[in-house]
PDB file of C-alpha atoms in Angstrom:
ATOM      1  CA  MET A   3     -19.852 -11.655  -1.769  1.00 47.00           C
ATOM      2  CA  GLN A   4     -17.477 -12.264   0.972  1.00 50.00           C
ATOM      3  CA  THR A   5     -16.103  -8.873   2.047  1.00 59.00           C
ATOM      4  CA  ASN A   6     -15.129  -9.769   5.958  1.00 82.00           C
ATOM      5  CA  ILE A   7     -11.441  -9.132   5.745  1.00 95.00           C
ATOM      6  CA  ALA A   8      -9.363 -10.779   7.775  1.00 96.00           C
ATOM      7  CA  LYS A   9      -6.087 -10.476   6.361  1.00 97.00           C
ATOM      8  CA  ALA A  10      -3.589  -8.018   5.473  1.00 98.00           C
ATOM      9  CA  VAL A  11      -0.189  -7.404   3.586  1.00 97.00           C
ATOM     10  CA  LEU A  12       2.159  -4.355   4.566  1.00 97.00           C
ATOM     11  CA  LEU A  13       5.182  -3.611   2.257  1.00 93.00           C
ATOM     12  CA  ALA A  14       8.248  -2.701   4.312  1.00 89.00           C
ATOM     13  CA  ALA A  15      11.173  -4.214   2.422  1.00 84.00           C
ATOM     14  CA  GLY A  16      11.957  -0.757   0.858  1.00 75.00           C
ATOM     15  CA  ARG A  17      15.507   1.666   2.451  1.00 64.00           C
ATOM     16  CA  GLY A  18      13.525   4.841   1.712  1.00 62.00           C
ATOM     17  CA  THR A  19      16.860   6.387   0.451  1.00 63.00           C
ATOM     18  CA  ARG A  20      15.040   9.553   0.415  1.00 65.00           C
ATOM     19  CA  MET A  21      15.362   9.490   4.287  1.00 67.00           C
ATOM     20  CA  ARG A  22      19.007   9.688   3.789  1.00 65.00           C
ATOM     21  CA  GLU A  23      21.191   8.868   7.393  1.00 68.00           C
ATOM     22  CA  LEU A  24      18.070   8.281   9.304  1.00 63.00           C
ATOM     23  CA  THR A  25      17.622   4.784   7.459  1.00 63.00           C
ATOM     24  CA  GLN A  26      21.007   3.731   7.477  1.00 70.00           C
ATOM     25  CA  GLU A  27      19.980   1.205  10.056  1.00 75.00           C
ATOM     26  CA  LEU A  28      16.185   1.007  10.097  1.00 83.00           C
ATOM     27  CA  PRO A  29      13.741   0.099   6.954  1.00 84.00           C
ATOM     28  CA  LYS A  30      11.454   3.168   6.394  1.00 85.00           C
ATOM     29  CA  PRO A  31       8.049   2.007   7.930  1.00 90.00           C
ATOM     30  CA  MET A  32      10.312   1.726  11.393  1.00 91.00           C
ATOM     31  CA  LEU A  33      10.962   5.321  11.880  1.00 89.00           C
ATOM     32  CA  GLN A  34       8.944   6.595  14.530  1.00 90.00           C
ATOM     33  CA  VAL A  35       6.047   9.401  14.066  1.00 90.00           C
ATOM     34  CA  TRP A  36       4.073  10.211  17.819  1.00 91.00           C
ATOM     35  CA  GLY A  37       6.353   7.556  19.632  1.00 92.00           C
ATOM     36  CA  LYS A  38       5.970   4.566  17.768  1.00 95.00           C
ATOM     37  CA  PRO A  39       7.133   2.925  14.085  1.00 93.00           C
ATOM     38  CA  VAL A  40       5.086   4.287  11.365  1.00 94.00           C
ATOM     39  CA  LEU A  41       4.331   0.195  10.661  1.00 96.00           C
ATOM     40  CA  GLN A  42       2.728  -0.006  14.520  1.00 97.00           C
ATOM     41  CA  HIS A  43       0.266   2.609  13.421  1.00 96.00           C
ATOM     42  CA  ILE A  44      -1.082   0.817  10.347  1.00 97.00           C
ATOM     43  CA  ILE A  45      -0.973  -2.515  12.424  1.00 97.00           C
ATOM     44  CA  GLU A  46      -3.001  -0.988  15.056  1.00 97.00           C
ATOM     45  CA  GLY A  47      -5.411   0.846  12.603  1.00 96.00           C
ATOM     46  CA  LEU A  48      -5.936  -2.613  10.807  1.00 96.00           C
ATOM     47  CA  ARG A  49      -6.698  -4.703  14.124  1.00 96.00           C
ATOM     48  CA  ASP A  50      -9.089  -2.622  15.505  1.00 95.00           C
ATOM     49  CA  ALA A  51     -10.908  -2.896  11.971  1.00 95.00           C
ATOM     50  CA  ASP A  52     -11.209  -6.820  12.745  1.00 95.00           C
ATOM     51  CA  LEU A  53      -7.975  -7.824  10.872  1.00 96.00           C
ATOM     52  CA  THR A  54      -6.024 -10.548  12.532  1.00 96.00           C
ATOM     53  CA  ASP A  55      -3.471 -12.355   9.928  1.00 98.00           C
ATOM     54  CA  PHE A  56      -1.008  -9.867   8.913  1.00 98.00           C
ATOM     55  CA  LEU A  57       1.983 -10.894   6.148  1.00 98.00           C
ATOM     56  CA  ILE A  58       5.154  -8.128   6.684  1.00 97.00           C
ATOM     57  CA  ILE A  59       7.198  -7.997   3.293  1.00 94.00           C
ATOM     58  CA  VAL A  60      10.557  -7.070   4.734  1.00 94.00           C
ATOM     59  CA  GLY A  61      14.130  -6.498   2.913  1.00 87.00           C
ATOM     60  CA  TRP A  62      16.262  -3.466   4.257  1.00 82.00           C
ATOM     61  CA  HIS A  63      17.194  -4.627   7.889  1.00 87.00           C
ATOM     62  CA  ALA A  64      14.554  -6.908   7.619  1.00 90.00           C
ATOM     63  CA  GLU A  65      15.652  -8.241  11.372  1.00 93.00           C
ATOM     64  CA  VAL A  66      14.379  -4.941  13.022  1.00 92.00           C
ATOM     65  CA  VAL A  67      11.153  -5.549  11.821  1.00 94.00           C
ATOM     66  CA  ARG A  68      10.478  -8.961  12.841  1.00 96.00           C
ATOM     67  CA  ASP A  69      12.684  -8.521  16.197  1.00 95.00           C
ATOM     68  CA  PHE A  70       9.929  -5.592  17.365  1.00 96.00           C
ATOM     69  CA  PHE A  71       6.464  -7.079  15.711  1.00 97.00           C
ATOM     70  CA  GLY A  72       7.629 -11.038  16.706  1.00 96.00           C
ATOM     71  CA  ASP A  73       4.820 -13.524  16.224  1.00 97.00           C
ATOM     72  CA  GLY A  74       2.421 -10.457  16.635  1.00 97.00           C
ATOM     73  CA  SER A  75       0.993 -11.496  19.804  1.00 97.00           C
ATOM     74  CA  LYS A  76       1.827  -8.352  22.033  1.00 96.00           C
ATOM     75  CA  LEU A  77      -0.305  -6.282  19.696  1.00 97.00           C
ATOM     76  CA  GLY A  78      -3.091  -8.859  19.428  1.00 97.00           C
ATOM     77  CA  VAL A  79      -2.342 -10.716  16.192  1.00 97.00           C
ATOM     78  CA  ARG A  80      -1.219 -13.269  13.978  1.00 98.00           C
ATOM     79  CA  MET A  81       2.427 -12.016  11.869  1.00 97.00           C
ATOM     80  CA  GLU A  82       4.212 -13.678   9.632  1.00 97.00           C
ATOM     81  CA  TYR A  83       7.137 -12.614   6.831  1.00 97.00           C
ATOM     82  CA  ALA A  84       8.181 -12.699   3.768  1.00 95.00           C
ATOM     83  CA  THR A  85      11.434 -11.645   1.727  1.00 92.00           C
ATOM     84  CA  GLN A  86      11.799  -9.334  -1.123  1.00 87.00           C
ATOM     85  CA  MET A  87      15.175 -10.737  -2.230  1.00 81.00           C
ATOM     86  CA  VAL A  88      15.198  -8.307  -5.345  1.00 77.00           C
ATOM     87  CA  GLN A  89      14.203  -4.905  -5.552  1.00 76.00           C
ATOM     88  CA  ASP A  90      12.061  -5.119  -8.669  1.00 77.00           C
ATOM     89  CA  GLY A  91       8.786  -3.277  -8.069  1.00 77.00           C
ATOM     90  CA  THR A  92       5.629  -3.342  -6.776  1.00 82.00           C
ATOM     91  CA  GLY A  93       4.168  -6.147  -8.795  1.00 82.00           C
ATOM     92  CA  LYS A  94       6.854  -8.648  -8.273  1.00 82.00           C
ATOM     93  CA  VAL A  95       6.612  -7.761  -4.061  1.00 86.00           C
ATOM     94  CA  VAL A  96       2.927  -8.410  -4.062  1.00 88.00           C
ATOM     95  CA  GLU A  97       3.258 -12.154  -5.568  1.00 90.00           C
ATOM     96  CA  LEU A  98       5.334 -13.115  -2.159  1.00 92.00           C
ATOM     97  CA  ALA A  99       1.788 -12.775  -0.517  1.00 94.00           C
ATOM     98  CA  ARG A 100      -0.068 -15.351  -2.471  1.00 94.00           C
ATOM     99  CA  GLU A 101       0.391 -18.161  -0.525  1.00 96.00           C
ATOM    100  CA  PHE A 102      -0.450 -16.793   2.446  1.00 97.00           C
ATOM    101  CA  VAL A 103      -4.035 -14.962   1.066  1.00 96.00           C
ATOM    102  CA  GLY A 104      -4.893 -18.038  -0.950  1.00 95.00           C
ATOM    103  CA  SER A 105      -8.501 -17.512  -2.138  1.00 95.00           C
ATOM    104  CA  ASP A 106      -8.845 -14.679   0.732  1.00 96.00           C
ATOM    105  CA  PRO A 107      -9.746 -10.982   0.216  1.00 96.00           C
ATOM    106  CA  PHE A 108      -7.334  -8.986   1.868  1.00 97.00           C
ATOM    107  CA  VAL A 109      -6.050  -5.291   2.768  1.00 97.00           C
ATOM    108  CA  LEU A 110      -2.888  -3.842   1.100  1.00 97.00           C
ATOM    109  CA  SER A 111      -0.804  -1.235   2.490  1.00 96.00           C
ATOM    110  CA  TYR A 112       2.499   0.453   2.057  1.00 93.00           C
ATOM    111  CA  GLY A 113       4.232   0.286   4.960  1.00 91.00           C
ATOM    112  CA  ASP A 114       4.678   4.350   5.224  1.00 91.00           C
ATOM    113  CA  ILE A 115       1.778   5.389   4.841  1.00 93.00           C
ATOM    114  CA  LEU A 116      -0.409   6.917   7.626  1.00 94.00           C
ATOM    115  CA  ILE A 117      -4.374   7.625   7.381  1.00 96.00           C
ATOM    116  CA  GLY A 118      -7.177   8.292   9.993  1.00 94.00           C
ATOM    117  CA  PRO A 119      -8.041   4.701  11.368  1.00 95.00           C
ATOM    118  CA  GLN A 120     -11.508   5.593  10.563  1.00 95.00           C
ATOM    119  CA  ASN A 121     -10.683   4.362   6.540  1.00 96.00           C
ATOM    120  CA  TYR A 122      -9.611   1.368   7.510  1.00 96.00           C
ATOM    121  CA  PRO A 123     -13.009  -0.199   8.008  1.00 95.00           C
ATOM    122  CA  CYS A 124     -14.621   1.707   4.942  1.00 95.00           C
ATOM    123  CA  ILE A 125     -12.268   0.342   2.594  1.00 96.00           C
ATOM    124  CA  CYS A 126     -13.227  -3.173   3.788  1.00 96.00           C
ATOM    125  CA  ALA A 127     -16.847  -2.795   3.270  1.00 95.00           C
ATOM    126  CA  ALA A 128     -16.021  -0.990  -0.259  1.00 96.00           C
ATOM    127  CA  LEU A 129     -15.240  -4.306  -1.719  1.00 96.00           C
ATOM    128  CA  ALA A 130     -19.019  -5.440  -1.424  1.00 92.00           C
ATOM    129  CA  GLY A 131     -19.410  -6.350  -5.033  1.00 88.00           C
ATOM    130  CA  ALA A 132     -16.208  -5.091  -6.411  1.00 96.00           C
ATOM    131  CA  GLU A 133     -12.878  -6.974  -7.228  1.00 97.00           C
ATOM    132  CA  ALA A 134     -10.592  -4.376  -5.907  1.00 97.00           C
ATOM    133  CA  VAL A 135     -10.988  -1.043  -4.160  1.00 98.00           C
ATOM    134  CA  VAL A 136      -8.004   1.809  -5.008  1.00 97.00           C
ATOM    135  CA  SER A 137      -7.831   4.775  -2.389  1.00 97.00           C
ATOM    136  CA  VAL A 138      -7.411   8.067  -3.506  1.00 96.00           C
ATOM    137  CA  LYS A 139      -7.217  11.608  -1.888  1.00 95.00           C
ATOM    138  CA  GLN A 140      -7.467  14.841  -4.150  1.00 91.00           C
ATOM    139  CA  ASN A 141      -5.158  17.785  -4.089  1.00 75.00           C
ATOM    140  CA  GLU A 142      -1.872  16.096  -4.064  1.00 79.00           C
ATOM    141  CA  ASP A 143       0.118  15.977  -6.948  1.00 81.00           C
ATOM    142  CA  VAL A 144      -0.094  13.176  -9.054  1.00 81.00           C
ATOM    143  CA  THR A 145       3.282  13.744 -10.843  1.00 77.00           C
ATOM    144  CA  GLN A 146       4.440  12.092  -7.799  1.00 78.00           C
ATOM    145  CA  GLY A 147       2.641   9.269  -7.940  1.00 82.00           C
ATOM    146  CA  GLY A 148      -0.534   7.754  -9.579  1.00 87.00           C
ATOM    147  CA  ALA A 149      -3.366   9.685 -11.042  1.00 92.00           C
ATOM    148  CA  VAL A 150      -6.581   7.448 -10.769  1.00 95.00           C
ATOM    149  CA  PHE A 151      -9.754   8.106 -12.779  1.00 95.00           C
ATOM    150  CA  VAL A 152     -12.971   7.431 -12.261  1.00 96.00           C
ATOM    151  CA  ASN A 153     -16.597   7.354 -14.531  1.00 96.00           C
ATOM    152  CA  GLU A 154     -19.846   8.601 -12.547  1.00 96.00           C
ATOM    153  CA  ASN A 155     -19.750   6.005 -10.230  1.00 96.00           C
ATOM    154  CA  PHE A 156     -16.484   6.429  -8.798  1.00 97.00           C
ATOM    155  CA  GLU A 157     -14.994   3.384  -9.880  1.00 96.00           C
ATOM    156  CA  LEU A 158     -11.391   3.220 -11.267  1.00 97.00           C
ATOM    157  CA  ILE A 159     -11.414   3.384 -15.250  1.00 95.00           C
ATOM    158  CA  ASP A 160      -7.549   3.968 -15.940  1.00 93.00           C
ATOM    159  CA  LEU A 161      -4.611   4.443 -13.493  1.00 92.00           C
ATOM    160  CA  ARG A 162      -1.562   5.999 -14.710  1.00 88.00           C
ATOM    161  CA  GLU A 163       1.850   6.265 -13.013  1.00 83.00           C
ATOM    162  CA  LYS A 164       3.857   9.662 -12.590  1.00 80.00           C
ATOM    163  CA  PRO A 165       1.829  11.407 -15.337  1.00 79.00           C
ATOM    164  CA  LYS A 166       3.430  13.444 -17.575  1.00 79.00           C
ATOM    165  CA  PRO A 167       2.437  16.997 -18.054  1.00 78.00           C
ATOM    166  CA  GLU A 168       1.323  16.473 -21.338  1.00 82.00           C
ATOM    167  CA  GLU A 169      -0.582  13.019 -20.467  1.00 81.00           C
ATOM    168  CA  PRO A 170      -4.465  13.663 -19.170  1.00 80.00           C
ATOM    169  CA  THR A 171      -4.414  14.215 -15.622  1.00 84.00           C
ATOM    170  CA  SER A 172      -6.980  13.530 -13.014  1.00 90.00           C
ATOM    171  CA  PRO A 173      -7.818  15.133  -9.584  1.00 92.00           C
ATOM    172  CA  TRP A 174      -7.417  11.766  -7.792  1.00 95.00           C
ATOM    173  CA  TYR A 175      -4.153  10.711  -6.371  1.00 94.00           C
ATOM    174  CA  ASN A 176      -3.609   6.884  -5.450  1.00 94.00           C
ATOM    175  CA  ALA A 177      -3.125   7.002  -1.740  1.00 95.00           C
ATOM    176  CA  GLY A 178      -1.756   3.337  -1.561  1.00 93.00           C
ATOM    177  CA  ILE A 179      -4.118   1.640   0.537  1.00 96.00           C
ATOM    178  CA  TYR A 180      -6.111  -1.306  -1.267  1.00 97.00           C
ATOM    179  CA  ALA A 181      -8.557  -3.987  -0.815  1.00 97.00           C
ATOM    180  CA  PHE A 182      -8.160  -6.886  -3.262  1.00 97.00           C
ATOM    181  CA  ARG A 183      -9.755 -10.396  -4.398  1.00 96.00           C
ATOM    182  CA  SER A 184      -7.335 -13.278  -4.855  1.00 95.00           C
ATOM    183  CA  SER A 185      -8.119 -12.697  -8.481  1.00 95.00           C
ATOM    184  CA  ILE A 186      -5.627  -9.623  -8.660  1.00 96.00           C
ATOM    185  CA  PHE A 187      -2.610 -12.533  -8.938  1.00 95.00           C
ATOM    186  CA  ASP A 188      -3.921 -13.487 -12.095  1.00 95.00           C
ATOM    187  CA  TYR A 189      -3.103  -9.941 -13.612  1.00 95.00           C
ATOM    188  CA  ILE A 190       0.142  -9.811 -11.258  1.00 94.00           C
ATOM    189  CA  ALA A 191       1.531 -13.297 -12.791  1.00 92.00           C
ATOM    190  CA  LYS A 192       0.907 -11.559 -16.557  1.00 93.00           C
ATOM    191  CA  LEU A 193       3.312  -8.136 -15.598  1.00 91.00           C
ATOM    192  CA  GLU A 194       5.928  -6.817 -17.907  1.00 90.00           C
ATOM    193  CA  ARG A 195       8.387  -4.478 -17.065  1.00 88.00           C
ATOM    194  CA  SER A 196       7.275  -0.751 -16.988  1.00 84.00           C
ATOM    195  CA  PRO A 197       9.383   1.812 -18.798  1.00 81.00           C
ATOM    196  CA  ARG A 198      10.556   2.309 -15.564  1.00 79.00           C
ATOM    197  CA  GLY A 199      12.331  -1.141 -15.792  1.00 81.00           C
ATOM    198  CA  GLU A 200      10.023  -2.412 -12.919  1.00 84.00           C
ATOM    199  CA  PHE A 201       6.686  -4.459 -12.325  1.00 88.00           C
ATOM    200  CA  GLU A 202       4.297  -2.159 -11.402  1.00 89.00           C
ATOM    201  CA  LEU A 203       1.245  -3.108  -9.125  1.00 92.00           C
ATOM    202  CA  THR A 204      -0.272  -0.244 -10.507  1.00 92.00           C
ATOM    203  CA  ASP A 205      -0.379  -2.159 -14.358  1.00 93.00           C
ATOM    204  CA  ALA A 206      -1.967  -5.129 -12.446  1.00 94.00           C
ATOM    205  CA  ILE A 207      -4.631  -2.929 -11.284  1.00 95.00           C
ATOM    206  CA  ARG A 208      -5.494  -1.092 -14.168  1.00 95.00           C
ATOM    207  CA  ASN A 209      -5.854  -4.557 -16.263  1.00 95.00           C
ATOM    208  CA  LEU A 210      -8.017  -5.811 -13.598  1.00 96.00           C
ATOM    209  CA  ALA A 211     -10.428  -3.216 -14.293  1.00 96.00           C
ATOM    210  CA  LEU A 212      -9.963  -2.656 -18.209  1.00 95.00           C
ATOM    211  CA  ALA A 213     -10.761  -6.425 -18.242  1.00 96.00           C
ATOM    212  CA  GLY A 214     -14.335  -5.418 -16.991  1.00 95.00           C
ATOM    213  CA  ASN A 215     -14.079  -5.966 -13.455  1.00 97.00           C
ATOM    214  CA  LYS A 216     -15.564  -3.330 -10.785  1.00 97.00           C
ATOM    215  CA  VAL A 217     -12.574  -1.321  -9.259  1.00 97.00           C
ATOM    216  CA  GLN A 218     -14.090   0.967  -6.813  1.00 97.00           C
ATOM    217  CA  ALA A 219     -12.170   4.402  -5.787  1.00 97.00           C
ATOM    218  CA  PHE A 220     -12.789   5.209  -1.882  1.00 97.00           C
ATOM    219  CA  GLU A 221     -11.795   8.744  -1.169  1.00 96.00           C
ATOM    220  CA  LEU A 222      -9.731   8.712   2.383  1.00 97.00           C
ATOM    221  CA  ALA A 223     -11.258  11.003   5.110  1.00 95.00           C
ATOM    222  CA  GLY A 224      -9.310  13.316   7.431  1.00 92.00           C
ATOM    223  CA  ASN A 225      -5.621  13.025   7.221  1.00 89.00           C
ATOM    224  CA  TRP A 226      -3.257  11.350   4.817  1.00 91.00           C
ATOM    225  CA  ALA A 227       0.952  11.153   4.793  1.00 88.00           C
ATOM    226  CA  ASP A 228       3.451   9.437   2.967  1.00 87.00           C
ATOM    227  CA  VAL A 229       6.509   9.698   4.920  1.00 84.00           C
ATOM    228  CA  ARG A 230       8.899   9.979   2.042  1.00 82.00           C
ATOM    229  CA  ASP A 231      11.171  11.948   3.148  1.00 81.00           C
ATOM    230  CA  PRO A 232      12.633  13.510   6.637  1.00 80.00           C
ATOM    231  CA  GLU A 233      10.893  16.963   5.865  1.00 86.00           C
ATOM    232  CA  ILE A 234       7.486  15.662   6.008  1.00 84.00           C
ATOM    233  CA  LEU A 235       8.573  13.024   9.231  1.00 87.00           C
ATOM    234  CA  ALA A 236       9.863  16.372  10.830  1.00 86.00           C
ATOM    235  CA  GLN A 237       6.330  17.734  10.349  1.00 88.00           C
ATOM    236  CA  LEU A 238       4.301  14.937  11.790  1.00 87.00           C
ATOM    237  CA  ASN A 239       6.544  15.064  14.850  1.00 88.00           C
ATOM    238  CA  ARG A 240       6.376  18.617  15.524  1.00 87.00           C
TER     239      ARG A 240
END
């Protein structure tokens, strides 16, 4: 099974309202950590894992992202853009990448997640023999994100978004970086709105696994940060 991955899709359309005035003029992924936009750290990490073709999905202040990265040549990659017109969930936004991806495998990352760059080639390699890879971390509050349930082979068997206290839980937190084969688009196309009124990527991944496809969980090594609020941003830049 082919696993050499050259393509990456980065989600950078959101405003990040929890950042308050910091994202008045900037999309959240363009906030600086250690002197560079968060998005630049992600692109450089993936580039160093031999990914060459990037699609950034933009929305809020899209021009800031386009002006900064251009065609990608200054970072040694090829860059394309797609615009999310309607904020209707992570499922439909990924559908914008269908033409860019074609039949190739790809990495998908939220534009505000920082990880140790040594993880990127491992995520790509973990796609061997699987239809998808979901990165996970332990010791995070799963009620704030997705709880990933795994079997004895560390394969995903269920994925629940923001489980309530009375619902079953798991120590594994969905860390927001994935590798997919193009089959994920078939499941995205069938999505229905979640109770939150959105089309959720996690529902497509769950349905992919429940249909009998191998979805490999991958535990990230080293530091992981979801740059979701001013406090985390300040902590990282301390």
